[in-house]
Short mmCIF file of C-alpha atoms in Angstrom, two decimals:
data_model
loop_
_atom_site.label_atom_id
_atom_site.label_comp_id
_atom_site.label_asym_id
_atom_site.label_seq_id
_atom_site.Cartn_x
_atom_site.Cartn_y
_atom_site.Cartn_z
CA UNK A 1 45.26 -48.69 -8.75
CA UNK A 2 47.63 -45.83 -7.94
CA UNK A 3 47.43 -44.01 -4.62
CA UNK A 4 47.26 -40.66 -6.42
CA UNK A 5 44.17 -41.74 -8.33
CA UNK A 6 42.49 -42.98 -5.16
CA UNK A 7 43.28 -39.72 -3.38
CA UNK A 8 41.97 -37.64 -6.26
CA UNK A 9 38.82 -39.73 -6.46
CA UNK A 10 38.23 -39.45 -2.69
CA UNK A 11 38.63 -35.68 -2.82
CA UNK A 12 36.21 -35.53 -5.74
CA UNK A 13 33.67 -37.53 -3.74
CA UNK A 14 34.13 -35.20 -0.78
CA UNK A 15 33.54 -32.22 -3.08
CA UNK A 16 30.33 -33.82 -4.31
CA UNK A 17 29.14 -34.27 -0.72
CA UNK A 18 30.11 -30.67 0.14
CA UNK A 19 28.23 -29.22 -2.85
CA UNK A 20 25.22 -31.35 -1.92
CA UNK A 21 25.36 -29.96 1.62
CA UNK A 22 25.55 -26.37 0.38
CA UNK A 23 22.66 -26.96 -2.01
CA UNK A 24 20.61 -28.51 0.79
CA UNK A 25 21.22 -25.48 3.03
CA UNK A 26 20.12 -23.03 0.31
CA UNK A 27 17.07 -25.16 -0.50
CA UNK A 28 16.11 -25.38 3.18
CA UNK A 29 16.05 -21.60 3.39
CA UNK A 30 13.37 -21.74 0.69
CA UNK A 31 11.65 -24.78 2.19
CA UNK A 32 8.17 -23.33 1.81
CA UNK A 33 8.48 -23.45 -2.00
CA UNK A 34 7.20 -26.59 -3.76
CA UNK A 35 10.02 -29.11 -4.23
CA UNK A 36 12.51 -27.40 -1.89
CA UNK A 37 12.10 -29.87 0.98
CA UNK A 38 12.30 -32.78 -1.46
CA UNK A 39 15.53 -31.36 -2.90
CA UNK A 40 16.92 -31.30 0.63
CA UNK A 41 16.02 -35.00 0.93
CA UNK A 42 17.70 -35.77 -2.40
CA UNK A 43 20.86 -33.92 -1.42
CA UNK A 44 20.89 -35.77 1.92
CA UNK A 45 20.89 -39.05 -0.03
CA UNK A 46 23.77 -37.73 -2.17
CA UNK A 47 25.70 -36.76 0.96
CA UNK A 48 25.27 -40.30 2.35
CA UNK A 49 26.19 -41.85 -1.00
CA UNK A 50 29.21 -39.73 -1.89
CA UNK A 51 30.42 -39.08 1.66
CA UNK A 52 30.39 -42.68 2.82
CA UNK A 53 31.96 -43.81 -0.46
CA UNK A 54 34.77 -41.31 0.11
CA UNK A 55 35.24 -42.72 3.63
CA UNK A 56 35.32 -46.20 2.10
CA UNK A 57 38.33 -45.25 0.00
CA UNK A 58 39.96 -43.41 2.89
CA UNK A 59 39.68 -46.41 5.26
CA UNK A 60 42.55 -48.86 5.57
CA UNK A 61 40.75 -51.67 7.41
CA UNK A 62 38.76 -54.04 5.17
CA UNK A 63 35.96 -54.23 7.76
CA UNK A 64 35.43 -50.50 7.69
CA UNK A 65 35.74 -50.41 3.92
CA UNK A 66 32.87 -52.91 3.65
CA UNK A 67 30.78 -51.06 6.21
CA UNK A 68 31.15 -47.69 4.48
CA UNK A 69 30.43 -49.34 1.15
CA UNK A 70 27.12 -50.72 2.45
CA UNK A 71 26.21 -47.31 3.92
CA UNK A 72 26.88 -45.71 0.55
CA UNK A 73 24.40 -48.17 -0.95
CA UNK A 74 21.71 -46.70 1.34
CA UNK A 75 22.27 -43.36 -0.38
CA UNK A 76 22.12 -45.05 -3.77
CA UNK A 77 18.73 -46.56 -2.85
CA UNK A 78 17.29 -43.33 -1.45
CA UNK A 79 18.52 -41.01 -4.23
CA UNK A 80 16.10 -42.21 -6.99
CA UNK A 81 13.19 -42.12 -4.55
CA UNK A 82 14.09 -38.57 -3.40
CA UNK A 83 14.54 -37.45 -7.03
CA UNK A 84 11.12 -38.85 -7.90
CA UNK A 85 9.51 -37.04 -4.94
CA UNK A 86 11.23 -33.79 -5.91
CA UNK A 87 10.17 -33.87 -9.56
CA UNK A 88 6.62 -34.73 -8.44
CA UNK A 89 6.57 -31.68 -6.14
CA UNK A 90 8.08 -29.35 -8.77
CA UNK A 91 5.91 -30.39 -11.72
CA UNK A 92 2.62 -30.81 -9.82
CA UNK A 93 3.05 -28.56 -6.81
CA UNK A 94 -0.59 -28.17 -5.87
CA UNK A 95 -1.83 -31.70 -6.42
CA UNK A 96 -1.66 -34.05 -3.44
CA UNK A 97 0.23 -37.30 -3.97
CA UNK A 98 -2.16 -40.29 -4.18
CA UNK A 99 -1.54 -42.83 -1.45
CA UNK A 100 -1.07 -45.72 -3.90
CA UNK A 101 1.69 -43.82 -5.71
CA UNK A 102 3.45 -43.16 -2.44
CA UNK A 103 3.32 -46.85 -1.56
CA UNK A 104 4.51 -47.85 -5.02
CA UNK A 105 7.49 -45.54 -4.75
CA UNK A 106 8.36 -46.25 -1.10
CA UNK A 107 7.95 -49.98 -0.46
CA UNK A 108 10.93 -51.26 -2.46
CA UNK A 109 13.45 -48.73 -1.02
CA UNK A 110 12.15 -49.42 2.48
CA UNK A 111 12.58 -53.20 2.11
CA UNK A 112 16.05 -52.69 0.63
CA UNK A 113 17.14 -50.53 3.56
CA UNK A 114 15.84 -53.13 6.03
CA UNK A 115 17.83 -55.84 4.23
CA UNK A 116 21.00 -53.73 4.44
CA UNK A 117 20.46 -53.01 8.14
CA UNK A 118 19.84 -56.71 8.78
CA UNK A 119 23.20 -57.61 7.23
CA UNK A 120 21.82 -58.98 3.93
CA UNK A 121 20.81 -62.46 5.21
CA UNK A 122 21.18 -65.10 2.54
CA UNK A 123 22.85 -62.68 0.13
CA UNK A 124 19.48 -61.62 -1.34
CA UNK A 125 20.78 -58.14 -2.02
CA UNK A 126 24.53 -58.31 -2.63
CA UNK A 127 24.89 -62.02 -3.45
CA UNK A 128 27.35 -64.43 -1.84
CA UNK A 129 30.15 -62.72 0.05
CA UNK A 130 32.80 -64.53 -1.99
CA UNK A 131 31.51 -63.01 -5.25
CA UNK A 132 31.34 -59.40 -4.05
CA UNK A 133 33.69 -56.81 -5.45
CA UNK A 134 35.76 -55.02 -2.81
CA UNK A 135 35.01 -51.45 -3.93
CA UNK A 136 31.68 -51.45 -5.77
CA UNK A 137 28.14 -52.75 -5.28
CA UNK A 138 26.96 -52.80 -8.88
CA UNK A 139 25.75 -56.37 -8.92
CA UNK A 140 24.42 -59.01 -6.54
CA UNK A 141 21.46 -61.19 -5.62
CA UNK A 142 17.88 -61.24 -6.88
CA UNK A 143 16.66 -58.37 -4.71
CA UNK A 144 19.44 -56.18 -6.11
CA UNK A 145 17.82 -56.60 -9.53
CA UNK A 146 14.43 -55.64 -8.08
CA UNK A 147 15.85 -52.59 -6.33
CA UNK A 148 17.82 -51.60 -9.44
CA UNK A 149 14.80 -51.91 -11.73
CA UNK A 150 12.64 -49.95 -9.27
CA UNK A 151 15.20 -47.18 -9.00
CA UNK A 152 15.52 -46.88 -12.79
CA UNK A 153 11.74 -46.84 -13.11
CA UNK A 154 11.57 -43.91 -10.69
CA UNK A 155 14.31 -42.08 -12.58
CA UNK A 156 12.66 -42.64 -15.97
CA UNK A 157 9.34 -41.46 -14.59
CA UNK A 158 11.09 -38.37 -13.19
CA UNK A 159 12.67 -37.61 -16.57
CA UNK A 160 9.28 -38.01 -18.28
CA UNK A 161 7.72 -35.57 -15.82
CA UNK A 162 10.45 -33.01 -16.35
CA UNK A 163 10.26 -33.26 -20.13
CA UNK A 164 6.49 -32.78 -20.07
CA UNK A 165 6.83 -29.83 -17.67
CA UNK A 166 9.51 -28.30 -19.89
CA UNK A 167 7.20 -28.43 -22.91
CA UNK A 168 4.33 -26.78 -21.04
CA UNK A 169 6.26 -24.23 -18.98
CA UNK A 170 6.79 -20.54 -19.66
CA UNK A 171 10.21 -19.29 -20.76
CA UNK A 172 11.43 -18.38 -17.27
CA UNK A 173 10.26 -21.64 -15.68
CA UNK A 174 11.45 -23.69 -18.67
CA UNK A 175 15.04 -22.77 -17.89
CA UNK A 176 14.63 -24.00 -14.32
CA UNK A 177 13.12 -27.30 -15.45
CA UNK A 178 15.95 -27.80 -17.95
CA UNK A 179 18.56 -27.28 -15.24
CA UNK A 180 16.85 -29.81 -12.96
CA UNK A 181 16.74 -32.29 -15.84
CA UNK A 182 20.43 -31.74 -16.58
CA UNK A 183 21.38 -32.11 -12.91
CA UNK A 184 19.68 -35.51 -12.74
CA UNK A 185 20.70 -36.77 -16.17
CA UNK A 186 24.51 -36.80 -15.95
CA UNK A 187 25.01 -38.93 -12.80
CA UNK A 188 22.32 -41.44 -13.80
CA UNK A 189 23.90 -41.87 -17.22
CA UNK A 190 27.13 -42.67 -15.42
CA UNK A 191 25.25 -45.13 -13.23
CA UNK A 192 23.74 -46.89 -16.22
CA UNK A 193 27.17 -47.23 -17.82
CA UNK A 194 28.61 -48.58 -14.57
CA UNK A 195 25.89 -51.21 -14.12
CA UNK A 196 26.15 -52.30 -17.76
CA UNK A 197 29.92 -52.71 -17.44
CA UNK A 198 31.00 -49.70 -19.45
CA UNK A 199 33.19 -48.20 -16.73
CA UNK A 200 36.47 -46.54 -17.61
CA UNK A 201 37.81 -47.53 -14.18
CA UNK A 202 36.31 -50.90 -13.22
CA UNK A 203 37.03 -50.53 -9.50
CA UNK A 204 35.43 -47.09 -9.19
CA UNK A 205 31.75 -46.16 -9.13
CA UNK A 206 31.54 -42.87 -11.01
CA UNK A 207 27.92 -42.13 -10.11
CA UNK A 208 28.54 -40.46 -6.71
CA UNK A 209 31.49 -38.54 -8.17
CA UNK A 210 29.30 -37.19 -10.96
CA UNK A 211 27.03 -35.65 -8.35
CA UNK A 212 29.55 -32.79 -8.37
CA UNK A 213 27.85 -31.77 -11.60
CA UNK A 214 24.43 -32.15 -9.99
CA UNK A 215 25.41 -29.98 -7.03
CA UNK A 216 26.90 -27.31 -9.30
CA UNK A 217 23.84 -27.26 -11.55
CA UNK A 218 21.40 -27.00 -8.64
CA UNK A 219 23.47 -24.26 -7.02
CA UNK A 220 23.39 -22.33 -10.27
CA UNK A 221 19.63 -22.89 -10.55
CA UNK A 222 18.98 -21.63 -7.02
CA UNK A 223 21.31 -18.63 -7.12
CA UNK A 224 21.07 -17.44 -10.74
CA UNK A 225 17.65 -18.59 -12.02
CA UNK A 226 15.87 -18.17 -8.64
CA UNK A 227 14.79 -21.78 -8.39
CA UNK A 228 12.21 -22.02 -5.59
CA UNK A 229 11.80 -18.22 -5.70
CA UNK A 230 9.89 -18.17 -9.00
CA UNK A 231 7.43 -21.05 -8.68
CA UNK A 232 4.96 -22.01 -11.42
CA UNK A 233 1.37 -21.67 -10.29
CA UNK A 234 -1.65 -23.17 -11.95
CA UNK A 235 -4.04 -20.72 -13.64
CA UNK A 236 -7.03 -21.73 -11.55
CA UNK A 237 -5.04 -21.06 -8.38
CA UNK A 238 -3.61 -17.82 -9.67
CA UNK A 239 -6.78 -16.31 -11.09
CA UNK A 240 -9.85 -18.28 -10.13
CA UNK A 241 -9.08 -18.29 -6.42
CA UNK A 242 -8.05 -14.64 -6.30
CA UNK A 243 -10.17 -12.49 -4.02
CA UNK A 244 -9.72 -9.62 -6.48
CA UNK A 245 -12.12 -9.43 -9.38
CA UNK A 246 -10.45 -10.16 -12.75
CA UNK A 247 -12.15 -9.31 -16.05
CA UNK A 248 -10.68 -9.67 -19.57
CA UNK A 249 -12.30 -7.68 -22.41
CA UNK A 250 -11.74 -7.62 -26.15
CA UNK A 251 -11.25 -4.31 -28.04
CA UNK A 252 -15.06 -4.01 -28.40
CA UNK A 253 -15.40 -4.24 -24.59
CA UNK A 254 -16.94 -7.71 -24.74
CA UNK A 255 -16.19 -10.11 -21.91
CA UNK A 256 -13.66 -12.80 -22.77
CA UNK A 257 -13.05 -14.18 -19.29
CA UNK A 258 -13.73 -13.41 -15.66
CA UNK A 259 -13.10 -15.14 -12.34
CA UNK A 260 -15.45 -16.05 -9.51
CA UNK A 261 -14.81 -12.82 -7.63
CA UNK A 262 -15.86 -10.82 -10.72
CA UNK A 263 -19.03 -12.87 -11.20
CA UNK A 264 -20.27 -11.68 -7.84
CA UNK A 265 -20.75 -8.19 -9.31
CA UNK A 266 -22.86 -9.33 -12.28
CA UNK A 267 -26.26 -7.70 -12.24
CA UNK A 268 -27.59 -9.87 -15.07
CA UNK A 269 -27.71 -13.56 -14.22
CA UNK A 270 -29.00 -16.59 -16.03
CA UNK A 271 -26.82 -16.27 -19.13
CA UNK A 272 -23.18 -16.90 -19.86
CA UNK A 273 -21.21 -13.64 -19.52
CA UNK A 274 -18.62 -14.48 -22.22
CA UNK A 275 -19.36 -12.45 -25.33
CA UNK A 276 -21.58 -9.91 -23.53
CA UNK A 277 -20.64 -6.24 -23.38
CA UNK A 278 -19.46 -4.71 -20.14
CA UNK A 279 -22.32 -2.19 -20.16
CA UNK A 280 -24.90 -4.98 -20.25
CA UNK A 281 -23.26 -7.02 -17.49
CA UNK A 282 -22.17 -4.16 -15.26
CA UNK A 283 -24.70 -1.35 -15.80
CA UNK A 284 -23.81 0.08 -12.39
CA UNK A 285 -20.44 1.10 -13.85
CA UNK A 286 -21.54 3.90 -16.20
CA UNK A 287 -18.23 5.75 -16.03
CA UNK A 288 -16.03 2.77 -16.77
CA UNK A 289 -17.06 1.94 -20.33
CA UNK A 290 -16.23 5.42 -21.57
CA UNK A 291 -12.80 5.44 -19.97
CA UNK A 292 -11.68 1.94 -20.93
CA UNK A 293 -10.73 2.86 -24.49
CA UNK A 294 -7.87 4.98 -23.25
CA UNK A 295 -4.45 4.08 -24.64
CA UNK A 296 -2.84 4.25 -21.19
CA UNK A 297 -3.29 2.22 -18.05
CA UNK A 298 -5.69 3.71 -15.54
CA UNK A 299 -6.63 3.52 -11.90
CA UNK A 300 -10.23 4.36 -11.00
CA UNK A 301 -12.29 4.28 -7.86
CA UNK A 302 -15.97 3.41 -8.11
CA UNK A 303 -18.70 3.79 -5.53
CA UNK A 304 -21.62 1.49 -6.36
CA UNK A 305 -25.26 2.09 -5.56
CA UNK A 306 -25.08 -0.35 -2.65
CA UNK A 307 -22.27 1.68 -1.08
CA UNK A 308 -19.42 -0.64 -2.02
CA UNK A 309 -16.15 1.01 -3.05
CA UNK A 310 -13.95 -0.59 -5.71
CA UNK A 311 -10.33 0.20 -6.51
CA UNK A 312 -10.21 -0.59 -10.25
CA UNK A 313 -7.03 -0.92 -12.32
CA UNK A 314 -7.32 -1.13 -16.10
CA UNK A 315 -4.37 -2.33 -18.21
CA UNK A 316 -4.32 -2.19 -22.00
CA UNK A 317 -3.32 -5.51 -23.60
CA UNK A 318 -1.37 -5.31 -26.84
CA UNK A 319 -0.46 -7.85 -29.49
CA UNK A 320 2.80 -8.34 -31.33
CA UNK A 321 2.08 -5.34 -33.60
CA UNK A 322 1.36 -3.22 -30.49
CA UNK A 323 -2.25 -2.88 -31.55
CA UNK A 324 -4.83 -2.98 -28.75
CA UNK A 325 -5.82 -6.61 -28.20
CA UNK A 326 -8.06 -6.06 -25.21
CA UNK A 327 -8.22 -4.81 -21.64
CA UNK A 328 -7.49 -6.38 -18.28
CA UNK A 329 -9.59 -5.07 -15.40
CA UNK A 330 -8.63 -5.99 -11.86
CA UNK A 331 -10.51 -4.57 -8.92
CA UNK A 332 -10.45 -4.90 -5.19
CA UNK A 333 -13.25 -4.15 -2.77
CA UNK A 334 -11.97 -1.37 -0.53
CA UNK A 335 -15.22 -0.51 1.24
CA UNK A 336 -13.95 -1.45 4.69
CA UNK A 337 -10.67 0.30 4.02
CA UNK A 338 -12.39 3.52 2.95
CA UNK A 339 -14.64 3.40 6.01
CA UNK A 340 -11.61 2.92 8.21
CA UNK A 341 -9.84 5.78 6.44
CA UNK A 342 -12.86 8.03 6.93
CA UNK A 343 -13.02 6.99 10.56
CA UNK A 344 -9.32 7.78 10.91
CA UNK A 345 -9.83 11.20 9.31
CA UNK A 346 -12.71 11.93 11.67
CA UNK A 347 -10.68 10.71 14.63
CA UNK A 348 -7.71 12.77 13.47
CA UNK A 349 -9.88 15.89 13.28
CA UNK A 350 -11.20 15.22 16.77
CA UNK A 351 -7.69 14.58 18.01
CA UNK A 352 -6.47 17.77 16.35
CA UNK A 353 -9.19 19.78 18.07
CA UNK A 354 -8.38 18.12 21.38
CA UNK A 355 -4.68 18.84 20.90
CA UNK A 356 -5.49 22.48 20.20
CA UNK A 357 -7.55 22.58 23.40
CA UNK A 358 -4.74 20.88 25.31
CA UNK A 359 -2.18 23.33 23.93
CA UNK A 360 -4.43 26.24 24.89
CA UNK A 361 -4.86 24.81 28.40
CA UNK A 362 -1.11 24.22 28.66
CA UNK A 363 -0.50 27.81 27.62
CA UNK A 364 -3.02 28.96 30.24
CA UNK A 365 -1.45 26.77 32.91
CA UNK A 366 2.02 27.94 31.94
CA UNK A 367 0.86 31.55 32.06
CA UNK A 368 -0.86 30.99 35.41
CA UNK A 369 2.30 29.39 36.79
CA UNK A 370 4.26 32.46 35.69
CA UNK A 371 1.77 35.11 36.89
CA UNK A 372 1.21 36.75 40.25
CA UNK A 373 -2.40 36.01 41.24
CA UNK A 374 -3.02 39.52 42.66
CA UNK A 375 -1.48 41.86 40.09
CA UNK A 376 -1.40 39.45 37.10
CA UNK A 377 2.19 40.57 36.54
CA UNK A 378 4.88 37.99 35.85
CA UNK A 379 6.12 36.30 39.00
CA UNK A 380 9.53 35.47 40.38
CA UNK A 381 9.72 32.17 38.49
CA UNK A 382 9.23 33.94 35.16
CA UNK A 383 11.79 36.53 36.20
CA UNK A 384 14.40 33.88 36.87
CA UNK A 385 13.76 32.16 33.53
CA UNK A 386 13.97 35.48 31.69
CA UNK A 387 17.24 36.43 33.33
CA UNK A 388 18.74 33.00 32.65
CA UNK A 389 17.85 33.40 28.97
CA UNK A 390 18.97 37.02 28.61
CA UNK A 391 22.24 36.52 30.42
CA UNK A 392 23.25 33.19 28.89
CA UNK A 393 25.52 34.73 26.20
CA UNK A 394 29.25 34.09 26.76
CA UNK A 395 31.16 37.11 28.00
CA UNK A 396 34.27 38.47 26.32
CA UNK A 397 36.74 41.22 27.04
CA UNK A 398 35.67 43.81 26.10
CA UNK A 399 32.00 42.71 26.40
CA UNK A 400 30.14 42.45 23.12
CA UNK A 401 26.91 40.90 24.44
CA UNK A 402 23.76 43.04 24.43
CA UNK A 403 23.31 44.66 27.89
CA UNK A 404 20.34 43.89 30.10
CA UNK A 405 19.31 46.24 32.90
CA UNK A 406 17.19 45.66 36.01
CA UNK A 407 15.08 48.17 37.91
CA UNK A 408 13.90 47.14 41.38
CA UNK A 409 11.33 49.39 43.03
CA UNK A 410 9.82 49.05 46.48
CA UNK A 411 6.80 50.95 47.89
CA UNK A 412 7.95 53.21 50.70
CA UNK A 413 6.31 52.78 54.12
CA UNK A 414 4.04 50.05 52.83
CA UNK A 415 3.42 48.73 56.35
CA UNK A 416 1.91 52.08 57.28
CA UNK A 417 -0.33 51.90 54.22
CA UNK A 418 -1.57 48.48 55.33
CA UNK A 419 -2.14 49.78 58.86
CA UNK A 420 -4.13 52.75 57.52
CA UNK A 421 -6.16 51.11 54.76
CA UNK A 422 -6.03 47.49 55.80
CA UNK A 423 -4.75 44.69 53.64
CA UNK A 424 -7.49 45.22 51.04
CA UNK A 425 -6.42 48.82 50.67
CA UNK A 426 -2.78 47.78 50.44
CA UNK A 427 -3.73 45.37 47.66
CA UNK A 428 -5.44 48.24 45.81
CA UNK A 429 -2.25 50.26 46.03
CA UNK A 430 -0.26 47.34 44.60
CA UNK A 431 -2.79 46.91 41.81
CA UNK A 432 -2.63 50.61 40.92
CA UNK A 433 1.16 50.49 40.89
CA UNK A 434 1.08 47.36 38.72
CA UNK A 435 -1.19 49.09 36.18
CA UNK A 436 1.14 52.07 36.09
CA UNK A 437 4.23 49.89 35.56
CA UNK A 438 2.53 47.90 32.82
CA UNK A 439 1.59 51.10 31.00
CA UNK A 440 5.02 52.65 31.47
CA UNK A 441 7.10 49.65 30.35
CA UNK A 442 5.91 47.90 27.23
CA UNK A 443 7.64 45.10 25.31
CA UNK A 444 10.35 44.01 25.19
CA UNK A 445 10.49 44.98 28.87
CA UNK A 446 9.09 42.56 31.44
CA UNK A 447 7.38 43.76 34.63
CA UNK A 448 7.45 41.24 37.50
CA UNK A 449 6.28 41.22 41.07
CA UNK A 450 9.36 40.19 43.00
CA UNK A 451 7.62 39.71 46.34
CA UNK A 452 5.53 41.75 48.76
CA UNK A 453 5.69 45.38 47.65
CA UNK A 454 8.79 44.89 45.44
CA UNK A 455 8.63 44.99 41.64
CA UNK A 456 11.34 44.22 39.07
CA UNK A 457 11.48 45.57 35.51
CA UNK A 458 13.75 43.69 33.08
CA UNK A 459 15.03 45.95 30.29
CA UNK A 460 16.78 43.87 27.61
CA UNK A 461 19.12 45.81 25.31
CA UNK A 462 19.06 48.83 27.62
CA UNK A 463 22.40 50.30 28.81
CA UNK A 464 22.88 51.61 32.31
CA UNK A 465 22.40 55.31 31.49
CA UNK A 466 19.06 54.70 29.77
CA UNK A 467 17.92 52.43 32.58
CA UNK A 468 18.77 55.10 35.14
CA UNK A 469 16.74 57.68 33.22
CA UNK A 470 13.78 55.29 33.05
CA UNK A 471 14.10 54.68 36.77
CA UNK A 472 13.85 58.41 37.47
CA UNK A 473 10.75 58.62 35.25
CA UNK A 474 9.28 55.72 37.19
CA UNK A 475 9.92 57.33 40.57
CA UNK A 476 8.47 60.67 39.57
CA UNK A 477 5.50 59.08 37.81
CA UNK A 478 4.54 57.07 40.91
CA UNK A 479 4.90 60.15 43.10
CA UNK A 480 2.35 61.95 40.95
CA UNK A 481 -0.23 59.13 41.21
CA UNK A 482 -3.22 59.16 43.53
CA UNK A 483 -3.35 55.61 44.89
CA UNK A 484 -6.21 55.67 47.41
CA UNK A 485 -4.26 58.02 49.68
CA UNK A 486 -5.46 61.56 48.92
CA UNK A 487 -3.79 63.00 52.02
CA UNK A 488 -0.54 61.11 51.56
CA UNK A 489 1.70 60.50 48.57
CA UNK A 490 2.77 56.96 47.63
CA UNK A 491 6.44 56.89 46.71
CA UNK A 492 8.89 54.23 45.69
CA UNK A 493 12.59 53.69 46.12
CA UNK A 494 14.43 52.39 43.08
CA UNK A 495 17.64 50.43 42.53
CA UNK A 496 19.29 50.00 39.11
CA UNK A 497 21.89 47.46 37.90
CA UNK A 498 23.07 46.40 34.46
CA UNK A 499 24.49 43.14 33.11
CA UNK A 500 27.33 42.48 32.58
CA UNK A 501 28.75 45.61 34.27
CA UNK A 502 27.46 44.76 37.74
CA UNK A 503 27.82 40.99 37.58
CA UNK A 504 28.11 37.98 35.34
CA UNK A 505 25.12 35.93 36.54
CA UNK A 506 21.44 36.69 37.16
CA UNK A 507 21.98 36.30 40.90
CA UNK A 508 24.84 38.83 40.77
CA UNK A 509 22.65 41.40 38.99
CA UNK A 510 19.68 40.88 41.31
CA UNK A 511 21.96 41.20 44.30
CA UNK A 512 23.52 44.38 42.93
CA UNK A 513 20.11 45.95 42.17
CA UNK A 514 18.83 44.91 45.60
CA UNK A 515 21.83 46.52 47.31
CA UNK A 516 21.21 49.68 45.30
CA UNK A 517 17.56 49.62 46.44
CA UNK A 518 18.69 49.24 50.06
CA UNK A 519 20.97 52.25 49.66
CA UNK A 520 18.05 54.25 48.21
CA UNK A 521 15.95 53.30 51.26
CA UNK A 522 18.77 54.17 53.60
CA UNK A 523 19.30 57.49 51.85
CA UNK A 524 15.81 58.73 52.63
CA UNK A 525 13.53 56.85 50.22
CA UNK A 526 11.73 58.25 47.15
CA UNK A 527 14.95 58.19 45.21
CA UNK A 528 16.92 56.26 42.57
CA UNK A 529 20.22 54.58 43.33
CA UNK A 530 22.56 52.95 40.77
CA UNK A 531 24.46 49.86 41.87
CA UNK A 532 28.12 50.25 42.58
CA UNK A 533 30.54 48.57 40.19
CA UNK A 534 32.12 45.41 41.62
CA UNK A 535 35.68 45.67 42.78
#
């Protein structure tokens, strides 16, 4: 035999083992589907069979050739058993395997493997060593015949199962069954020809090489026909064991079939429901019978007299001529769900009210944190935040930002007022002044108590000239007030500064206005002083 043929054959065997490995990996990812684990077992047997046979041809030493050949026989023994287990799982996925069948299928392969591992004492399996062929194990002793007959029996039984499943399956599942049948058929036909002496190449066993076809077919079945993704399910498992109620009606609304979950809602017992009208069996559904004759599918929600809520879906069944052939009603008890939903709505309403209360309290707390407790004017913290916001615009040359002016006023000789009236009287003066400032400067101006007897008025959008005029009005208005001192006027000194003319930051403007106030005090009090422009 030429070296090129041996090399080609070895590569072909390696390809068969590689495809079997890939198929096993894909099947293992779907191992929860009926038959997937058994397919992994079958592909493992193919890997042992084809892989070790490839190593047999790649080995130069006769000892290793014989050892790999015997290992490949283990795969040949296990493959029919694994194929039988797989077809059993695919065709009868929800029926447990009887113990006697498992024993009948497993005992012969197990004994054969033990004989191989023991070195085939007495040649019971492979026959006398002198009669063995160097590259194939397609004949041998008496136990070989037993193992061969058992393997073929398993294969024939597998084919019979698949043919019967193909006849009974739906169109989508029938294609899957046909692919499984094809994947098994080709290599076992090659095996039969090899055992019967019909080999094209007498020294080569074509069976493991033909598993390339099996691997390709199974890969196609898994990837393209969704083998192990679309699994046939028996009707009694699909319908009878459903927790949803299922009811099939004819065009006259007579019951054709219903499952156990639907029977629980029958109000009339003691007679077979098939053939009875829906109104006689389910009188608590008065609105359903009138709506069932609709030509379109519907979704209804029913509340029964006992308080149960049902989510009912009605589908119109049509025959080949598209005429109405009946109706399929499927319902689910959603009582607990509706109660939970109502509880969630109630809880959401309570939570919404609580959030509103929390927001109101937060607003109150925020307002309290920004208010002076005596005068209820905004405090220094609010002033700083307001200035930071108003003076955050970038400055350009020439300035295009909206100006913001500050007026700082301070009660003149306030210590003397406290000495004359006491601290309570001084507080009354501050309160009167606060009321006057609040009335004189409405929004968008902000009146703040800066500290002690000092007050700051923020005038957004007000240029310096307008702010100075307002400051004069403020000074004269306070001088005309009667603030608990009938024999003595209360006056204020006022400083004015404008952003960005007198500074670029809030601190710069406050400092400029404060310096202007100091100059007004130094100049004799009861006067207005505008801040000097920075150098």
